[in-house]
Tab-separated table of C-alpha atoms in Angstrom:
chain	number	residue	atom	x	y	z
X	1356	UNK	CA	-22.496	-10.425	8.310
X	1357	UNK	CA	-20.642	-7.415	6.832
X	1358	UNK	CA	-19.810	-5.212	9.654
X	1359	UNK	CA	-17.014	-3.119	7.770
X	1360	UNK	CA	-17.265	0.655	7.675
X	1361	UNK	CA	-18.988	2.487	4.130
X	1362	UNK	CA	-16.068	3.609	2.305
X	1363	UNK	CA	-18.223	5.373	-0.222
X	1364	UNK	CA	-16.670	8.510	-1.908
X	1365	UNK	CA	-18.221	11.744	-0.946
X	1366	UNK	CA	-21.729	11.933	-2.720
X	1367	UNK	CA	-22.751	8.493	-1.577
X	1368	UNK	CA	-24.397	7.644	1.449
X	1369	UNK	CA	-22.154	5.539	3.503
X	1370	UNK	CA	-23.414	3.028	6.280
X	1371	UNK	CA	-23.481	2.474	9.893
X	1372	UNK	CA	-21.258	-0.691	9.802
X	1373	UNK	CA	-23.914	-3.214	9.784
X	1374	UNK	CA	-24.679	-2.310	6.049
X	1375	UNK	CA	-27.602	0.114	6.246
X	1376	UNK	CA	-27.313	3.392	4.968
X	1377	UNK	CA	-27.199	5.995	7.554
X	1378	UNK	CA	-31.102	7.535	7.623
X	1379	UNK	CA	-31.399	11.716	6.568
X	1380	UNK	CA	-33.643	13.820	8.434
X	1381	UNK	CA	-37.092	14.037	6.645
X	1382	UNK	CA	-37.925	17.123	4.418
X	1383	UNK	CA	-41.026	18.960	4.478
X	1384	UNK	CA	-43.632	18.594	2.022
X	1385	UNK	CA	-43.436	22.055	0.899
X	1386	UNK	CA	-39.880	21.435	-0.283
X	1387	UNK	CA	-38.020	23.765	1.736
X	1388	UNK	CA	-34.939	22.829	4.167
X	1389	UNK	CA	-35.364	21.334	7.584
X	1390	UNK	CA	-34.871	24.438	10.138
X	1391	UNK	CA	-31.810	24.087	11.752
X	1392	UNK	CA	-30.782	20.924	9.442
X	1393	UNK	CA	-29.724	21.383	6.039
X	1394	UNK	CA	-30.133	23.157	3.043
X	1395	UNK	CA	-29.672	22.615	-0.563
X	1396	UNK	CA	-26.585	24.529	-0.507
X	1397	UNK	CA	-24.944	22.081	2.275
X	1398	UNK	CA	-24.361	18.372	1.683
X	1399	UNK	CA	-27.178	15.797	3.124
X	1400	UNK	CA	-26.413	14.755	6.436
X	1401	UNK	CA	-24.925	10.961	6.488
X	1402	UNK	CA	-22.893	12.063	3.044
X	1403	UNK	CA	-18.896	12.771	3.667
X	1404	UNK	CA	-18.642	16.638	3.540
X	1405	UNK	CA	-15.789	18.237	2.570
X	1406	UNK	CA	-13.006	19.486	5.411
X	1407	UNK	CA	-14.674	21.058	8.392
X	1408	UNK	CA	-14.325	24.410	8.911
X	1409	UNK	CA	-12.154	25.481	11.384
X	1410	UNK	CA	-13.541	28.986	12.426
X	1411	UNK	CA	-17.325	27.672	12.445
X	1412	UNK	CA	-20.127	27.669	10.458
X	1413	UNK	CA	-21.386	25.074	8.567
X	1414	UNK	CA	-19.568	21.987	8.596
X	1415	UNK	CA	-17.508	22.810	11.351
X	1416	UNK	CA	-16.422	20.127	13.848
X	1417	UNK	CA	-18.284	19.999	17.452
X	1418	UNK	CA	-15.193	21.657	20.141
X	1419	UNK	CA	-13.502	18.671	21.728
X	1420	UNK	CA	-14.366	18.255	25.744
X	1421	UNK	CA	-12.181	19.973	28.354
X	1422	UNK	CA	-10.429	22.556	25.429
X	1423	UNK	CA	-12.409	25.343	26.108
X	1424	UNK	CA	-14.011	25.283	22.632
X	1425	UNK	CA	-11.504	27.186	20.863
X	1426	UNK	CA	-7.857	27.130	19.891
X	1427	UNK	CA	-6.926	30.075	22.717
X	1428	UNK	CA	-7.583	27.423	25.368
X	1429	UNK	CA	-5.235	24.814	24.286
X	1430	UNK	CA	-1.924	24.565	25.397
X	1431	UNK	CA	0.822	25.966	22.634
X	1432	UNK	CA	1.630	23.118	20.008
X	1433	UNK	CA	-0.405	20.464	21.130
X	1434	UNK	CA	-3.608	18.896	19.116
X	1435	UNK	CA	-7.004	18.155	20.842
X	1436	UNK	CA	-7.786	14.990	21.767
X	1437	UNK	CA	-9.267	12.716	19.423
X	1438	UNK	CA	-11.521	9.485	19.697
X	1439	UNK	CA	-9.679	6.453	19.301
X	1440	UNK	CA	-11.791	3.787	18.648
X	1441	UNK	CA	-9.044	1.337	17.170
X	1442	UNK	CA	-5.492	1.964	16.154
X	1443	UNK	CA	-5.321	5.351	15.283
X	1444	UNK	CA	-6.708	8.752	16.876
X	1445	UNK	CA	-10.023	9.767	14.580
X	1446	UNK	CA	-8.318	12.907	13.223
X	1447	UNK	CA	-5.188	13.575	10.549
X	1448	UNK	CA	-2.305	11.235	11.103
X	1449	UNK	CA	1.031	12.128	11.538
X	1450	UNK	CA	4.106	10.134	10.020
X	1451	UNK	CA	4.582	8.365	13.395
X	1452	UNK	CA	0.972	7.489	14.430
X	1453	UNK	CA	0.394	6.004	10.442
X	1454	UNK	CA	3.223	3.525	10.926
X	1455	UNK	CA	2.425	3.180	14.485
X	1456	UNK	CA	-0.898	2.189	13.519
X	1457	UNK	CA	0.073	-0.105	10.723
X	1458	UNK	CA	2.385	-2.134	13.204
X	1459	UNK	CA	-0.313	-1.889	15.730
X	1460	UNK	CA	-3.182	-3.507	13.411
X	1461	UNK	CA	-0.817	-6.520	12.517
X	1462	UNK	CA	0.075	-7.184	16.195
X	1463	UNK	CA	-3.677	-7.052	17.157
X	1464	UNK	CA	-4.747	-9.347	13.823
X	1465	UNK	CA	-1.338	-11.257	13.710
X	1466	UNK	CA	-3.530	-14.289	13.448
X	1467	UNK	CA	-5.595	-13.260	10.709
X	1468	UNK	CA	-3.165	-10.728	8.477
X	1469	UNK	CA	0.575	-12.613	9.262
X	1470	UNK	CA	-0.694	-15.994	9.416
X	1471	UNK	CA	-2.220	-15.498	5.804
X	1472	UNK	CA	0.997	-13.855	4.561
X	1473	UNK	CA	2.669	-16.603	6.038
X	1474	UNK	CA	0.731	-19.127	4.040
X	1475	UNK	CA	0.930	-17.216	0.998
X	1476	UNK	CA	4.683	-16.240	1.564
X	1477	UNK	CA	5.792	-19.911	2.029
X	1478	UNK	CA	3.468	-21.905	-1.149
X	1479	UNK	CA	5.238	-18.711	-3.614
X	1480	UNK	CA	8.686	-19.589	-2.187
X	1481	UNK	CA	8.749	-22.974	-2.636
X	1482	UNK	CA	7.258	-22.411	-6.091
X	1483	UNK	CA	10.710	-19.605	-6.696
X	1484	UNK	CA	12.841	-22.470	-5.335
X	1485	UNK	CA	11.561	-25.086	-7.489
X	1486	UNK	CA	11.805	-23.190	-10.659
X	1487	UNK	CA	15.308	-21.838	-9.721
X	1488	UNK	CA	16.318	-25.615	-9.375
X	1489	UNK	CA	14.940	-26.941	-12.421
X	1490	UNK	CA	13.636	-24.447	-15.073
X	1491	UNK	CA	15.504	-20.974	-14.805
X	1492	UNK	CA	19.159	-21.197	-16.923
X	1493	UNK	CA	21.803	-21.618	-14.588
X	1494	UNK	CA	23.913	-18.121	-14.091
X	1495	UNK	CA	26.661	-17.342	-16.668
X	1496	UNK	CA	30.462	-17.481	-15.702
X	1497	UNK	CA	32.284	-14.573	-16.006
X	1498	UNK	CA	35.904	-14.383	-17.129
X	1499	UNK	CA	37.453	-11.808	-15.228
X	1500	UNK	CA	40.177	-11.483	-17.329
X	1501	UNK	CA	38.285	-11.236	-20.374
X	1502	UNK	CA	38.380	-8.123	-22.700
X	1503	UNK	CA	37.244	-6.013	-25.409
X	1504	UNK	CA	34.119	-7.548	-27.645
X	1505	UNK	CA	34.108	-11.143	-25.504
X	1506	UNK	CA	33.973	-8.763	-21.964
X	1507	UNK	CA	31.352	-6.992	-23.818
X	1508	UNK	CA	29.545	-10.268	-24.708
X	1509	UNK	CA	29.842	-12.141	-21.122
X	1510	UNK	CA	28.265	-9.047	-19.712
X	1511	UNK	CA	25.536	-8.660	-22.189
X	1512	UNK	CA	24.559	-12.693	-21.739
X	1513	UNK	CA	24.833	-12.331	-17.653
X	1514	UNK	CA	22.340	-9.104	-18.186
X	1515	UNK	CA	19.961	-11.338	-20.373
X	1516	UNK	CA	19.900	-14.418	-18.403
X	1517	UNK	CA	19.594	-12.352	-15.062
X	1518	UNK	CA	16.456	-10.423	-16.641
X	1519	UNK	CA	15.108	-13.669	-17.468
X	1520	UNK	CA	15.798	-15.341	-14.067
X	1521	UNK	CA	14.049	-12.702	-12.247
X	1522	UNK	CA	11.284	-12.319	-14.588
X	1523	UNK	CA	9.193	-15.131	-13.475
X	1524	UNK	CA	10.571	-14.576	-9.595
X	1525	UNK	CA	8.644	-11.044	-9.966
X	1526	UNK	CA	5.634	-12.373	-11.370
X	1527	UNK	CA	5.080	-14.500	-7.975
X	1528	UNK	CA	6.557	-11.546	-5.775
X	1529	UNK	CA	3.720	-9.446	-6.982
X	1530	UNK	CA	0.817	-11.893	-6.849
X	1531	UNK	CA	1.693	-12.750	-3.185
X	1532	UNK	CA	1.768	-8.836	-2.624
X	1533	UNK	CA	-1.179	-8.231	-4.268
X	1534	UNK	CA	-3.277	-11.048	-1.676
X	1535	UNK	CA	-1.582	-10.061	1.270
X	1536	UNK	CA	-2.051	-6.183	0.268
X	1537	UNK	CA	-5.952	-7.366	0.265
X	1538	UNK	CA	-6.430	-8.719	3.050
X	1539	UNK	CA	-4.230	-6.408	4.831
X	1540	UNK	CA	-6.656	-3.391	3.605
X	1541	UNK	CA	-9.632	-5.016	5.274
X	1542	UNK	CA	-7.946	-5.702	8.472
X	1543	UNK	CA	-6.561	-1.972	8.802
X	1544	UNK	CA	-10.428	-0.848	7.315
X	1545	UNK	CA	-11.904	-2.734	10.590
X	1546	UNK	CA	-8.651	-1.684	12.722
X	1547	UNK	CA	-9.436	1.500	13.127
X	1548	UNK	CA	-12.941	1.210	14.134
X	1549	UNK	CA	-11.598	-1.327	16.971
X	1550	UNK	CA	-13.741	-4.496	15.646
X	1551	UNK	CA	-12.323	-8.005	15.219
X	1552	UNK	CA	-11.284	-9.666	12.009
X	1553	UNK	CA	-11.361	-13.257	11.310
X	1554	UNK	CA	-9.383	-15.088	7.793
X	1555	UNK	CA	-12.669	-15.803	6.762
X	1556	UNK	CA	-14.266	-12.552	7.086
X	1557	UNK	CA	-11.459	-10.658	5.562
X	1558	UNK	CA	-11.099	-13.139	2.297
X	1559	UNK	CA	-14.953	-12.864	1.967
X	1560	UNK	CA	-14.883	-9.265	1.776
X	1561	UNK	CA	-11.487	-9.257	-0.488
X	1562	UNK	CA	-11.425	-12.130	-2.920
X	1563	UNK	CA	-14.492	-10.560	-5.042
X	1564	UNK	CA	-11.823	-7.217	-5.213
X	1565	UNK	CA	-8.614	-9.592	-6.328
X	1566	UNK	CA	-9.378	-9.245	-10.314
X	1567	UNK	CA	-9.787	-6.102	-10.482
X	1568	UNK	CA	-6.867	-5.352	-7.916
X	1569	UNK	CA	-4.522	-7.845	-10.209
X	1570	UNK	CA	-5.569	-5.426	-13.432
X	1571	UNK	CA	-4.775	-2.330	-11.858
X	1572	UNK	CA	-1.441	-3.322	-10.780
X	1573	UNK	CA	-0.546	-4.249	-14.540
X	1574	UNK	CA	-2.240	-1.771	-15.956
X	1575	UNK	CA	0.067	0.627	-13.758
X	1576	UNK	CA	3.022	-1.341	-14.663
X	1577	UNK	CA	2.106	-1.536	-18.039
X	1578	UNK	CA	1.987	2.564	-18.130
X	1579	UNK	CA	5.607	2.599	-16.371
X	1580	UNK	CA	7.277	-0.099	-19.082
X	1581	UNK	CA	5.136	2.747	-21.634
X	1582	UNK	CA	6.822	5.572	-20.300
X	1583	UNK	CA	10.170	4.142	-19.593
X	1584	UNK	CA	10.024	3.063	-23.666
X	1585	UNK	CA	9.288	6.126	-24.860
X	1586	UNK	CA	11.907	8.140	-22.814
X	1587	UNK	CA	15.328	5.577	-23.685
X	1588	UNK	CA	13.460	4.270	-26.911
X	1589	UNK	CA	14.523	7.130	-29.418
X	1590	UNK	CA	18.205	7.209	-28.010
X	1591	UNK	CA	18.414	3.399	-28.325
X	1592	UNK	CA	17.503	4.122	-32.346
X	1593	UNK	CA	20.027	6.539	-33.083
X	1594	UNK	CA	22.738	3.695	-32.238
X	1595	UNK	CA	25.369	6.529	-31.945
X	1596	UNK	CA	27.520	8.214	-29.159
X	1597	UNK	CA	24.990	10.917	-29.234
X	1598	UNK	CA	21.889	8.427	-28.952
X	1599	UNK	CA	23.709	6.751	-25.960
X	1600	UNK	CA	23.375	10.424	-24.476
X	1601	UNK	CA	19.899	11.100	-25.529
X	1602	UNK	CA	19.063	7.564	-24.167
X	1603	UNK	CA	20.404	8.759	-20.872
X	1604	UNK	CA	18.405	12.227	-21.100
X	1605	UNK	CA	15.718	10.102	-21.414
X	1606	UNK	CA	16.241	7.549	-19.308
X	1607	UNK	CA	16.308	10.382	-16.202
X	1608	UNK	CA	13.031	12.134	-17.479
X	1609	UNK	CA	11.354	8.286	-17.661
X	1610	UNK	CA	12.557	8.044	-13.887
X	1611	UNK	CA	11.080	10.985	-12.865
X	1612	UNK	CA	8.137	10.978	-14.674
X	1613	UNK	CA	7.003	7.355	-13.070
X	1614	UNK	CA	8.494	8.491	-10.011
X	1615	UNK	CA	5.156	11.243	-10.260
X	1616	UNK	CA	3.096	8.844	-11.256
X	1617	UNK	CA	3.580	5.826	-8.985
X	1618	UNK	CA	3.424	8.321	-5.801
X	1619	UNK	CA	0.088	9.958	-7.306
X	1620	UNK	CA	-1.419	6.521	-7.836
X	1621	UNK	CA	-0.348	5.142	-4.397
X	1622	UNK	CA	-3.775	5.252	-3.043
X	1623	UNK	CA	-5.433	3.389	-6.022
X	1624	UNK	CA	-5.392	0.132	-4.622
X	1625	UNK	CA	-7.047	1.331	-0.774
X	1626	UNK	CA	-9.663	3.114	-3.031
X	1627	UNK	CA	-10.345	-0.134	-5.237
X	1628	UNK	CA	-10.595	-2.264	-2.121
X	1629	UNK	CA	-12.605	0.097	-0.060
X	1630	UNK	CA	-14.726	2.097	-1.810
X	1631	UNK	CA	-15.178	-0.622	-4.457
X	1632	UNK	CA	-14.150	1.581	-7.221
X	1633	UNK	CA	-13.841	0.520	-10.722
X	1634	UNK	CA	-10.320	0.706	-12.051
X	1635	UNK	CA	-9.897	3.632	-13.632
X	1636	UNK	CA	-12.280	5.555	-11.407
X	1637	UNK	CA	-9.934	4.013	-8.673
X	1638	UNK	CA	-6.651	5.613	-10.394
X	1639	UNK	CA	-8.704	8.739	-10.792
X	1640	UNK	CA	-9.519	8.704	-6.609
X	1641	UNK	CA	-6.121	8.469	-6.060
X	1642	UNK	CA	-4.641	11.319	-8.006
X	1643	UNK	CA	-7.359	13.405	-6.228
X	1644	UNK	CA	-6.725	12.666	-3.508
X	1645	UNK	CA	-2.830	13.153	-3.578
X	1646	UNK	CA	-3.018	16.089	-5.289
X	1647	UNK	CA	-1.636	19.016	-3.320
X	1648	UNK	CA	-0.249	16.731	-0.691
X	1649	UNK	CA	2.319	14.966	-2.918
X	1650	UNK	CA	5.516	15.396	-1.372
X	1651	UNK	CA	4.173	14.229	2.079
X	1652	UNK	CA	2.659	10.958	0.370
X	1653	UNK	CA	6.306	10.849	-1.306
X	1654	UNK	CA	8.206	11.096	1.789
X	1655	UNK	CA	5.808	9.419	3.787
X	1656	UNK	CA	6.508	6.385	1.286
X	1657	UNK	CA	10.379	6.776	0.923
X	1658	UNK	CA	10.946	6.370	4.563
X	1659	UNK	CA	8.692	2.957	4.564
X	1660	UNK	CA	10.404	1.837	1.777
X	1661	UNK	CA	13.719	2.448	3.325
X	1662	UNK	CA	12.541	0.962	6.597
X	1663	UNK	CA	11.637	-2.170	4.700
X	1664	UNK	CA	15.124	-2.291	2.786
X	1665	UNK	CA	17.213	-2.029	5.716
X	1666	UNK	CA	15.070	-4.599	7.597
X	1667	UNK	CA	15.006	-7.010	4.464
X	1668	UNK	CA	18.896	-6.527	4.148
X	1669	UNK	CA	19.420	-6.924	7.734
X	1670	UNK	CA	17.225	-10.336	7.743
X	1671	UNK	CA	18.952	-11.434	4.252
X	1672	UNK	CA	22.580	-10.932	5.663
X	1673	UNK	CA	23.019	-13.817	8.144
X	1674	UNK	CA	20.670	-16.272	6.303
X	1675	UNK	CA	22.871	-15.660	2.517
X	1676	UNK	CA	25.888	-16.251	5.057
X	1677	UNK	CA	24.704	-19.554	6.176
X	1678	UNK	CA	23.274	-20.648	3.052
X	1679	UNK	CA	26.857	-19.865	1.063
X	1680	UNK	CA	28.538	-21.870	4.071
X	1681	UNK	CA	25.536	-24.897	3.953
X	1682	UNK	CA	26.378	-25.233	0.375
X	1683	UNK	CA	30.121	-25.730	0.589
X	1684	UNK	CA	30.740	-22.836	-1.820
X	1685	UNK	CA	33.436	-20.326	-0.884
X	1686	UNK	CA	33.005	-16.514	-0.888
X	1687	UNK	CA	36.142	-15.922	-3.295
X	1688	UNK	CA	34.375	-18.166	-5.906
X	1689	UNK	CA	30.916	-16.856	-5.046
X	1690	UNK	CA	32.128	-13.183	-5.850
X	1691	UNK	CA	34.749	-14.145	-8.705
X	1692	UNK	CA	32.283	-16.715	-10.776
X	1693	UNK	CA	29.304	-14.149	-10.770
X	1694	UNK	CA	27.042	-16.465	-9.049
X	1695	UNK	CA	28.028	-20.766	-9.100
X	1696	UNK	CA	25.219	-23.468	-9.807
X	1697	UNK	CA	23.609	-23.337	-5.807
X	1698	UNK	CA	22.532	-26.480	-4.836
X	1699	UNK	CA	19.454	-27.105	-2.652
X	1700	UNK	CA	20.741	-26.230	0.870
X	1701	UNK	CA	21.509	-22.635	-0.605
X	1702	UNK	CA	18.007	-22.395	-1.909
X	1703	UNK	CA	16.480	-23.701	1.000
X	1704	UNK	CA	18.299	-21.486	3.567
X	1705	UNK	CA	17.602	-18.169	1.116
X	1706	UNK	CA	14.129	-19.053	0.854
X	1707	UNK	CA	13.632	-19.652	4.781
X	1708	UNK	CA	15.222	-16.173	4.713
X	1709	UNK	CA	12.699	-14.663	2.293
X	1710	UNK	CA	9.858	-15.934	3.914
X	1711	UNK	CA	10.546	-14.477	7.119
X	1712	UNK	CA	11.254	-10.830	5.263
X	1713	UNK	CA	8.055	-11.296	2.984
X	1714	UNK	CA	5.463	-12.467	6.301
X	1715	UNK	CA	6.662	-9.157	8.344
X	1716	UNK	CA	7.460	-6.344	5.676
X	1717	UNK	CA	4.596	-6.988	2.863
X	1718	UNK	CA	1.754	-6.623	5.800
X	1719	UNK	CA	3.378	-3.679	6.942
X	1720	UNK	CA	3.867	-1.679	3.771
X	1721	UNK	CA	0.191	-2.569	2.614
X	1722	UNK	CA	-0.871	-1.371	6.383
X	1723	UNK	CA	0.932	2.059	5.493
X	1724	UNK	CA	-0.678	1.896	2.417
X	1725	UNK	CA	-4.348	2.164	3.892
X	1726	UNK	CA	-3.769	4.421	6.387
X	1727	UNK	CA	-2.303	6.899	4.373
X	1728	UNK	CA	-5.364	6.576	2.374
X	1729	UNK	CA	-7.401	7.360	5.382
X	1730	UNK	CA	-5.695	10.162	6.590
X	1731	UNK	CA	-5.980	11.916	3.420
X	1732	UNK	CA	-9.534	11.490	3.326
X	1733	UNK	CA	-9.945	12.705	7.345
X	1734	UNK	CA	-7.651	15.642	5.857
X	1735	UNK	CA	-10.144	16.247	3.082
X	1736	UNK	CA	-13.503	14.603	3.091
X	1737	UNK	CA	-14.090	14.479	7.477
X	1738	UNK	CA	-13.761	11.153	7.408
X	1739	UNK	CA	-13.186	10.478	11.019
X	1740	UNK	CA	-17.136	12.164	11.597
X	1741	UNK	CA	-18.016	9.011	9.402
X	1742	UNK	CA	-15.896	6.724	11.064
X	1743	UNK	CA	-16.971	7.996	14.683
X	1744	UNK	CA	-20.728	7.522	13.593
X	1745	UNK	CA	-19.739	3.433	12.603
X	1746	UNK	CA	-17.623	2.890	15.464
X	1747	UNK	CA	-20.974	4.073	17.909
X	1748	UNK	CA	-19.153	6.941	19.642
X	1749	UNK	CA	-21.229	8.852	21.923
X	1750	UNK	CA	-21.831	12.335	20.274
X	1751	UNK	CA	-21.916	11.311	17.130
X	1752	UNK	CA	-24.847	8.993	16.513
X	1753	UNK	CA	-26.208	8.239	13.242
X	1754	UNK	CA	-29.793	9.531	13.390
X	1755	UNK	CA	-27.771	13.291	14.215
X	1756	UNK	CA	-27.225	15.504	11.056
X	1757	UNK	CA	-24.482	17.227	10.119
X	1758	UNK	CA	-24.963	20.725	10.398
């Protein structure tokens, strides 16, 4: 049984949680509206109405209990209380209650979202390890004492065979993302209306959403290798001193430019897995819904992404240490050859290492992910009415319309 919350855009009618839509109030046979309902001016109760009006009217959310009913009665910088079904307070998230929330739905579901991560974390590792030992080129030695064309060479041939080492590592790095980042979505999705989650339940709700999650994230990265092209590419022609600068001009526009378009296409995936959007109309959600809030979704993002370097390079420290000193290589030659043939216990330590970072921090960013989506939507659709109508709240039951 699907119990998950409708995730339908605004427009559609959304269901209880148990998959039936929610009912409307009957309309007279004469065609007029319902007195005291709706009319054709507002939207049909059960649909997701744009923000509520603050000073009243239609639309306008019900006064919380024991405030009074109006903003005069509440005390001088602090928000009304909000229903809280699951991990988050039915209303607009701040930055601390979104990552709050994201930990919180992980330590609640650690079974179900971790223990998959784990899984997935571990079979991708040992499939990086295995091609590092046998199929990726071994790193190139660099002469330190080399100049002029053959400096110029060594570099160029460490560049190549780096690019081509990490190639394939990416590739696996972004298909465990992309299953973790699924099922991750549907635990947060039931998270915040306080219902369980089982692995089963999740991957039966996710896996038909996998192909279509797999082509928007190349599609995306197919847009940002565009972009990137087209910025350095006509630079890279010239061949000249001033093509090396124009490359560089370009190069900082590319960077910007994707920088825009990765933060207004953050909340593509959520919309894909949740409202079962097509690709591109999933792309399109997410620039919608961004728009006019995209320096909070950027900063928002920037701090989880630092969070998650300083934790991964805080994890990676003492395991590259022991793996350096497990495989009998010194640090002098580990810095001075640009990187020796590592034998297995250096792999096997790193990879231990990158399991642990991958199980913890991939969860956690894809939790962010789908609460942030949320939040916009309680910040511009009233999301949390529809959410508080699933989750059973008293006051807001389903057979009720929205004035």
């Amino acid at each position: 049984m699907n119990d998950s919350p409708g995730w339908a855009t605004p427009g559609s009618a959304p269901s209880d949680g148990q998959g039936a839509a929610i009912p409307r109030p009957s309309e007279p046979k004469d065609g007029s509206a319902p007195t005291g309902q709706w009319s054709p001016e507002q939207p049909p109760p059960g649909q997701w109405s744009p923000p509520s009006n603050p000073a009243g009217g239609p639309g306008a959310r019900p006064p919380a209990p024991g405030w009074g009913g109006g903003p005069q009665h509440r005390p001088w910088g602090a928000q009304p209380p909000a229903a809280k079904p699951g991990v988050i307070p039915l209303r607009p998230l701040g930055l601390g209650e979104i990552l709050d929330g994201s930990v919180s739905a992980l330590r609640a579901h650690w079974r179900t979202a971790l223990g998959f991560s784990l899984a997935v974390s571990v079979v991708v590792q040992i499939a990086v390890v295995l091609m590092q030992r046998y199929l990726l080129p071994k790193p190139t030695n660099i002469d330190p004492n080399a100049s002029g064309t053959e400096a110029l060479r060594q570099a160029s041939e460490s560049l190549r065979t780096t690019l081509f080492s990490l190639a394939p590592t990416s590739l696996f790095t972004m298909i465990a993302t992309l299953f973790t980042a699924s099922i991750v979505t549907v635990v947060i999705s039931r998270s915040v209306l306080g219902r369980p989650v089982t692995l089963s339940d999740a991957w039966a709700e996710a896996h038909p959403r996998l192909l279509p999650l797999i082509g928007l994230t190349l599609l995306v990265a197919l847009a940002t290798a565009l972009i990137m092209t087209i910025g350095i590419g006509p630079g890279l022609l010239m061949g000249s001193g001033g093509g090396a600068a124009l490359a560089a001009l370009g190069f900082l526009a590319a960077c910007a430019v994707i920088l825009w378009l990765q933060v207004s296409l953050a909340l593509a995936a959520p919309a894909l897995m949740l409202e079962r959007q097509g690709i591109i109309a999933a792309l399109r959600r997410s620039a919608k819904l961004v728009r006019g809030a995209w320096w909070r979704t950027f900063g928002i993002l920037a701090l989880t992404y630092l969070i998650v370097f300083l934790l991964s390079f805080l994890v990676s420290i003492p395991f590259s240490a022991i793996a350096v000193i497990a495989d009998g290589v010194s640090l002098s030659e580990f810095f001075e050859s640009g990187g020796p043939s590592f034998g297995w216990p250096f792999l096997i330590v790193t990879g231990i290492g990158e399991v642990i970072v991958s199980t913890l921090l991939y969860p956690f960013v894809a939790g962010v992910m789908a609460l942030l989506y949320v939040d916009q939507r309680i910040r511009r659709e009233a999301l949390d009415l529809d959410l508080a109508r699933a989750a059973g709240l008293p006051g807001h039951d389903t057979d009720t319309p929205r004035s």
